[in-house]
PDB file of C-alpha atoms in Angstrom:
ATOM      1  CA  MET A  25      58.583  77.922 119.756  1.00 73.00           C
ATOM      2  CA  ASP A  26      60.313  75.611 122.188  1.00 89.00           C
ATOM      3  CA  LEU A  27      59.695  75.303 125.922  1.00 91.00           C
ATOM      4  CA  ASP A  28      62.821  77.271 126.903  1.00 91.00           C
ATOM      5  CA  THR A  29      61.705  80.231 124.805  1.00 92.00           C
ATOM      6  CA  LEU A  30      58.194  80.095 126.275  1.00 93.00           C
ATOM      7  CA  LEU A  31      59.620  79.976 129.806  1.00 94.00           C
ATOM      8  CA  SER A  32      61.915  82.917 129.107  1.00 94.00           C
ATOM      9  CA  ILE A  33      58.966  84.957 127.785  1.00 95.00           C
ATOM     10  CA  CYS A  34      56.899  84.094 130.872  1.00 96.00           C
ATOM     11  CA  LEU A  35      59.874  84.998 133.071  1.00 96.00           C
ATOM     12  CA  GLY A  36      60.218  88.330 131.293  1.00 96.00           C
ATOM     13  CA  VAL A  37      56.531  89.182 131.573  1.00 96.00           C
ATOM     14  CA  GLY A  38      56.462  88.268 135.274  1.00 97.00           C
ATOM     15  CA  LEU A  39      59.537  90.354 136.054  1.00 98.00           C
ATOM     16  CA  ALA A  40      58.204  93.247 133.960  1.00 97.00           C
ATOM     17  CA  ALA A  41      54.899  93.208 135.842  1.00 97.00           C
ATOM     18  CA  ALA A  42      56.862  93.258 139.100  1.00 97.00           C
ATOM     19  CA  CYS A  43      58.558  96.446 137.809  1.00 97.00           C
ATOM     20  CA  GLY A  44      55.100  98.011 137.881  1.00 95.00           C
ATOM     21  CA  PHE A  45      54.994  97.554 141.664  1.00 95.00           C
ATOM     22  CA  ARG A  46      58.585  98.679 142.298  1.00 96.00           C
ATOM     23  CA  VAL A  47      60.972  99.580 139.484  1.00 96.00           C
ATOM     24  CA  PHE A  48      64.218  98.359 141.028  1.00 97.00           C
ATOM     25  CA  VAL A  49      63.195  95.250 143.016  1.00 98.00           C
ATOM     26  CA  PRO A  50      62.957  92.963 139.942  1.00 98.00           C
ATOM     27  CA  LEU A  51      66.232  94.349 138.591  1.00 98.00           C
ATOM     28  CA  LEU A  52      67.880  93.587 141.942  1.00 98.00           C
ATOM     29  CA  VAL A  53      66.409  90.070 142.000  1.00 98.00           C
ATOM     30  CA  THR A  54      67.510  89.476 138.401  1.00 98.00           C
ATOM     31  CA  SER A  55      71.008  90.733 139.178  1.00 98.00           C
ATOM     32  CA  LEU A  56      71.222  88.459 142.227  1.00 97.00           C
ATOM     33  CA  ALA A  57      70.004  85.465 140.231  1.00 97.00           C
ATOM     34  CA  ALA A  58      72.550  86.147 137.487  1.00 97.00           C
ATOM     35  CA  GLN A  59      75.348  86.644 140.046  1.00 95.00           C
ATOM     36  CA  THR A  60      74.606  83.315 141.704  1.00 95.00           C
ATOM     37  CA  GLY A  61      74.310  81.443 138.395  1.00 94.00           C
ATOM     38  CA  HIS A  62      70.570  80.782 138.666  1.00 95.00           C
ATOM     39  CA  LEU A  63      69.778  82.881 135.601  1.00 95.00           C
ATOM     40  CA  THR A  64      71.521  83.286 132.280  1.00 94.00           C
ATOM     41  CA  LEU A  65      71.030  86.682 130.710  1.00 96.00           C
ATOM     42  CA  ALA A  66      70.663  87.255 126.978  1.00 94.00           C
ATOM     43  CA  GLY A  67      73.599  88.612 125.028  1.00 88.00           C
ATOM     44  CA  GLY A  68      74.261  92.286 125.605  1.00 92.00           C
ATOM     45  CA  PHE A  69      72.640  92.225 129.045  1.00 96.00           C
ATOM     46  CA  HIS A  70      75.381  90.555 131.047  1.00 96.00           C
ATOM     47  CA  TRP A  71      76.041  93.901 132.748  1.00 97.00           C
ATOM     48  CA  ILE A  72      72.881  93.343 134.823  1.00 97.00           C
ATOM     49  CA  GLY A  73      74.633  90.449 136.548  1.00 96.00           C
ATOM     50  CA  THR A  74      77.784  92.395 137.468  1.00 97.00           C
ATOM     51  CA  LYS A  75      78.731  93.412 140.989  1.00 97.00           C
ATOM     52  CA  PRO A  76      78.522  97.188 140.275  1.00 98.00           C
ATOM     53  CA  ALA A  77      75.003  96.728 138.858  1.00 98.00           C
ATOM     54  CA  LEU A  78      74.013  94.637 141.879  1.00 97.00           C
ATOM     55  CA  ILE A  79      75.191  97.388 144.230  1.00 98.00           C
ATOM     56  CA  ALA A  80      73.463 100.095 142.196  1.00 98.00           C
ATOM     57  CA  PHE A  81      70.187  98.151 142.108  1.00 98.00           C
ATOM     58  CA  ALA A  82      70.386  97.475 145.870  1.00 98.00           C
ATOM     59  CA  VAL A  83      70.884 101.169 146.674  1.00 98.00           C
ATOM     60  CA  ALA A  84      68.169 102.242 144.221  1.00 97.00           C
ATOM     61  CA  THR A  85      65.769  99.643 145.670  1.00 97.00           C
ATOM     62  CA  LEU A  86      66.378 100.877 149.209  1.00 96.00           C
ATOM     63  CA  PHE A  87      65.725 104.507 148.250  1.00 94.00           C
ATOM     64  CA  GLU A  88      62.678 103.628 146.162  1.00 94.00           C
ATOM     65  CA  VAL A  89      61.052 101.508 148.858  1.00 93.00           C
ATOM     66  CA  LEU A  90      61.712 104.099 151.580  1.00 93.00           C
ATOM     67  CA  ALA A  91      60.520 107.027 149.438  1.00 91.00           C
ATOM     68  CA  TYR A  92      57.077 105.459 149.108  1.00 89.00           C
ATOM     69  CA  TYR A  93      56.652 105.801 152.888  1.00 88.00           C
ATOM     70  CA  VAL A  94      57.052 109.590 152.800  1.00 86.00           C
ATOM     71  CA  PRO A  95      53.654 111.305 152.545  1.00 77.00           C
ATOM     72  CA  TRP A  96      52.971 113.131 149.285  1.00 78.00           C
ATOM     73  CA  ILE A  97      56.377 112.135 147.904  1.00 85.00           C
ATOM     74  CA  ASP A  98      54.810 108.764 147.142  1.00 80.00           C
ATOM     75  CA  ASN A  99      52.305 110.434 144.797  1.00 76.00           C
ATOM     76  CA  ALA A 100      55.019 112.572 143.204  1.00 83.00           C
ATOM     77  CA  LEU A 101      57.199 109.511 142.752  1.00 87.00           C
ATOM     78  CA  ASP A 102      54.435 107.881 140.708  1.00 82.00           C
ATOM     79  CA  LEU A 103      54.981 110.534 138.026  1.00 86.00           C
ATOM     80  CA  VAL A 104      58.565 109.356 137.550  1.00 91.00           C
ATOM     81  CA  ALA A 105      57.922 105.702 138.314  1.00 90.00           C
ATOM     82  CA  GLY A 106      55.395 105.311 135.480  1.00 91.00           C
ATOM     83  CA  PRO A 107      57.800 105.828 132.582  1.00 95.00           C
ATOM     84  CA  ALA A 108      60.669 104.256 134.547  1.00 96.00           C
ATOM     85  CA  ALA A 109      58.630 101.090 135.145  1.00 96.00           C
ATOM     86  CA  VAL A 110      57.861 100.780 131.436  1.00 97.00           C
ATOM     87  CA  VAL A 111      61.528 101.183 130.494  1.00 97.00           C
ATOM     88  CA  ALA A 112      62.586  98.723 133.212  1.00 98.00           C
ATOM     89  CA  GLY A 113      59.914  96.253 132.045  1.00 97.00           C
ATOM     90  CA  ILE A 114      61.184  96.462 128.482  1.00 98.00           C
ATOM     91  CA  VAL A 115      64.840  96.064 129.487  1.00 97.00           C
ATOM     92  CA  ILE A 116      64.227  93.220 131.913  1.00 98.00           C
ATOM     93  CA  THR A 117      62.102  91.307 129.399  1.00 97.00           C
ATOM     94  CA  ALA A 118      64.706  91.733 126.657  1.00 97.00           C
ATOM     95  CA  SER A 119      67.415  90.623 129.077  1.00 97.00           C
ATOM     96  CA  VAL A 120      65.833  87.240 129.802  1.00 96.00           C
ATOM     97  CA  VAL A 121      64.195  86.323 126.479  1.00 95.00           C
ATOM     98  CA  SER A 122      66.769  84.268 124.642  1.00 84.00           C
ATOM     99  CA  ASP A 123      67.106  82.174 121.506  1.00 84.00           C
ATOM    100  CA  VAL A 124      64.855  84.382 119.376  1.00 90.00           C
ATOM    101  CA  ASP A 125      65.771  86.833 116.662  1.00 91.00           C
ATOM    102  CA  PRO A 126      66.280  90.455 117.813  1.00 93.00           C
ATOM    103  CA  LEU A 127      63.098  91.747 116.175  1.00 94.00           C
ATOM    104  CA  MET A 128      61.006  89.190 118.040  1.00 94.00           C
ATOM    105  CA  ARG A 129      62.887  89.820 121.321  1.00 95.00           C
ATOM    106  CA  TRP A 130      62.385  93.567 121.216  1.00 96.00           C
ATOM    107  CA  SER A 131      58.788  93.292 119.995  1.00 96.00           C
ATOM    108  CA  LEU A 132      57.988  91.010 122.927  1.00 95.00           C
ATOM    109  CA  ALA A 133      59.909  93.274 125.289  1.00 96.00           C
ATOM    110  CA  VAL A 134      58.065  96.413 124.213  1.00 97.00           C
ATOM    111  CA  ILE A 135      54.578  94.943 123.880  1.00 96.00           C
ATOM    112  CA  ALA A 136      54.464  92.289 126.598  1.00 95.00           C
ATOM    113  CA  GLY A 137      57.115  93.584 128.996  1.00 96.00           C
ATOM    114  CA  GLY A 138      56.384  97.289 128.682  1.00 96.00           C
ATOM    115  CA  GLY A 139      52.656  96.624 128.608  1.00 95.00           C
ATOM    116  CA  ALA A 140      52.701  94.485 131.760  1.00 95.00           C
ATOM    117  CA  ALA A 141      54.786  97.048 133.635  1.00 96.00           C
ATOM    118  CA  ALA A 142      52.556  99.918 132.468  1.00 94.00           C
ATOM    119  CA  ALA A 143      49.356  98.099 133.440  1.00 92.00           C
ATOM    120  CA  VAL A 144      50.554  97.280 136.948  1.00 93.00           C
ATOM    121  CA  GLN A 145      52.080 100.729 137.470  1.00 92.00           C
ATOM    122  CA  GLY A 146      48.865 102.368 136.261  1.00 90.00           C
ATOM    123  CA  ALA A 147      46.773 100.298 138.651  1.00 89.00           C
ATOM    124  CA  THR A 148      49.032 101.105 141.611  1.00 88.00           C
ATOM    125  CA  THR A 149      48.992 104.808 140.740  1.00 87.00           C
ATOM    126  CA  VAL A 150      45.193 104.841 140.671  1.00 86.00           C
ATOM    127  CA  ALA A 151      45.090 102.890 143.947  1.00 87.00           C
ATOM    128  CA  ARG A 152      47.482 105.390 145.573  1.00 84.00           C
ATOM    129  CA  HIS A 153      45.386 108.380 144.453  1.00 84.00           C
ATOM    130  CA  VAL A 154      42.208 106.754 145.732  1.00 86.00           C
ATOM    131  CA  SER A 155      43.940 105.901 149.012  1.00 86.00           C
ATOM    132  CA  SER A 156      45.312 109.436 149.341  1.00 84.00           C
ATOM    133  CA  TRP A 157      41.887 110.910 148.747  1.00 87.00           C
ATOM    134  CA  ALA A 158      39.934 108.452 150.910  1.00 89.00           C
ATOM    135  CA  THR A 159      42.344 108.248 153.866  1.00 87.00           C
ATOM    136  CA  MET A 160      44.128 111.621 153.621  1.00 84.00           C
ATOM    137  CA  GLY A 161      47.311 109.668 152.898  1.00 77.00           C
ATOM    138  CA  VAL A 162      47.176 107.543 156.056  1.00 82.00           C
ATOM    139  CA  GLY A 163      46.416 104.353 154.104  1.00 84.00           C
ATOM    140  CA  ASN A 164      49.302 104.849 151.698  1.00 85.00           C
ATOM    141  CA  HIS A 165      51.768 103.154 154.054  1.00 89.00           C
ATOM    142  CA  LEU A 166      49.765  99.951 153.876  1.00 92.00           C
ATOM    143  CA  LEU A 167      49.576 100.258 150.098  1.00 90.00           C
ATOM    144  CA  ALA A 168      53.342 100.877 149.856  1.00 91.00           C
ATOM    145  CA  THR A 169      54.027  97.771 151.926  1.00 94.00           C
ATOM    146  CA  GLY A 170      51.715  95.669 149.772  1.00 94.00           C
ATOM    147  CA  GLU A 171      53.343  96.917 146.575  1.00 94.00           C
ATOM    148  CA  ALA A 172      56.860  96.183 147.852  1.00 95.00           C
ATOM    149  CA  ILE A 173      55.826  92.691 148.952  1.00 96.00           C
ATOM    150  CA  GLY A 174      54.041  92.150 145.637  1.00 95.00           C
ATOM    151  CA  SER A 175      57.170  93.090 143.718  1.00 97.00           C
ATOM    152  CA  VAL A 176      59.384  90.737 145.735  1.00 97.00           C
ATOM    153  CA  VAL A 177      56.920  87.839 145.567  1.00 97.00           C
ATOM    154  CA  LEU A 178      56.197  88.244 141.852  1.00 97.00           C
ATOM    155  CA  SER A 179      59.927  88.558 141.067  1.00 97.00           C
ATOM    156  CA  ALA A 180      60.749  85.403 143.030  1.00 97.00           C
ATOM    157  CA  LEU A 181      57.769  83.524 141.585  1.00 97.00           C
ATOM    158  CA  SER A 182      58.868  84.513 138.078  1.00 97.00           C
ATOM    159  CA  LEU A 183      62.270  82.944 138.660  1.00 97.00           C
ATOM    160  CA  ILE A 184      60.947  79.820 140.392  1.00 96.00           C
ATOM    161  CA  ALA A 185      57.810  79.142 138.324  1.00 96.00           C
ATOM    162  CA  PRO A 186      57.609  81.415 135.260  1.00 96.00           C
ATOM    163  CA  LEU A 187      54.420  79.837 133.900  1.00 95.00           C
ATOM    164  CA  VAL A 188      52.635  80.339 137.213  1.00 96.00           C
ATOM    165  CA  ALA A 189      53.866  83.951 137.390  1.00 96.00           C
ATOM    166  CA  ALA A 190      52.664  84.688 133.853  1.00 94.00           C
ATOM    167  CA  ALA A 191      49.305  83.077 134.642  1.00 95.00           C
ATOM    168  CA  ALA A 192      49.042  85.202 137.812  1.00 93.00           C
ATOM    169  CA  VAL A 193      49.799  88.368 135.816  1.00 92.00           C
ATOM    170  CA  ALA A 194      47.188  87.404 133.217  1.00 92.00           C
ATOM    171  CA  GLY A 195      44.664  86.622 135.961  1.00 91.00           C
ATOM    172  CA  LEU A 196      45.234  89.950 137.680  1.00 85.00           C
ATOM    173  CA  GLY A 197      44.886  91.670 134.318  1.00 84.00           C
ATOM    174  CA  LEU A 198      41.547  89.985 133.703  1.00 87.00           C
ATOM    175  CA  VAL A 199      40.290  90.962 137.162  1.00 84.00           C
ATOM    176  CA  ALA A 200      41.344  94.573 136.589  1.00 78.00           C
ATOM    177  CA  LEU A 201      39.674  94.561 133.179  1.00 81.00           C
ATOM    178  CA  ALA A 202      36.474  93.147 134.661  1.00 82.00           C
ATOM    179  CA  VAL A 203      36.444  95.886 137.294  1.00 77.00           C
ATOM    180  CA  LEU A 204      36.971  98.576 134.660  1.00 74.00           C
ATOM    181  CA  ILE A 205      34.226  97.221 132.438  1.00 81.00           C
ATOM    182  CA  ARG A 206      31.777  96.664 135.267  1.00 75.00           C
ATOM    183  CA  ARG A 207      32.315 100.027 136.975  1.00 64.00           C
ATOM    184  CA  PRO A 208      30.605 102.253 134.338  1.00 62.00           C
ATOM    185  CA  TRP A 209      27.592  99.934 134.287  1.00 57.00           C
ATOM    186  CA  GLN A 210      27.258 100.162 138.063  1.00 60.00           C
ATOM    187  CA  GLN A 211      27.430 103.955 137.928  1.00 59.00           C
ATOM    188  CA  ARG A 212      24.770 104.118 135.200  1.00 58.00           C
ATOM    189  CA  ALA A 213      22.511 101.747 137.124  1.00 57.00           C
ATOM    190  CA  ALA A 214      22.837 103.878 140.263  1.00 57.00           C
ATOM    191  CA  THR A 215      21.664 107.045 138.466  1.00 59.00           C
TER     192      THR A 215
END
């Protein structure tokens, strides 16, 4: 595997993880980068870099970001956003991974891209439910802002420094895993 392929995989995983925060922000960033010539999309995905796609992603991003600020709609939106984030993570990963055979591209897209998007989306959904329960929904605005910022920052970082973005995603995954593993032990020790 050459360096360009590794960078494209890291780019795809970073953008896919950003889809877990907000489905359409990474697609908008990818479309902008393709429109301006800063990103070359894999064959069959050039439509992402078209002007109609850019407009559609911009409108969808605006509605998605604003909807997360409406109480109780934010929780309902998580039901739709979960599967949508996985699909977006798969598509965005496949769109940027280049110079590999189609089986490898789609395997990486489904496993790494879909998995990264699902993990982040799952974590944000749990955080939103905890916030809704603990703060009666008042804290969800802060969470929504953090998720939107996280999606923008991770999308931009993925384009600028794909290795750093992939390392950040892996690091966050390890932290989340450590919390999940440690939590049952703390509960057993408390009883």
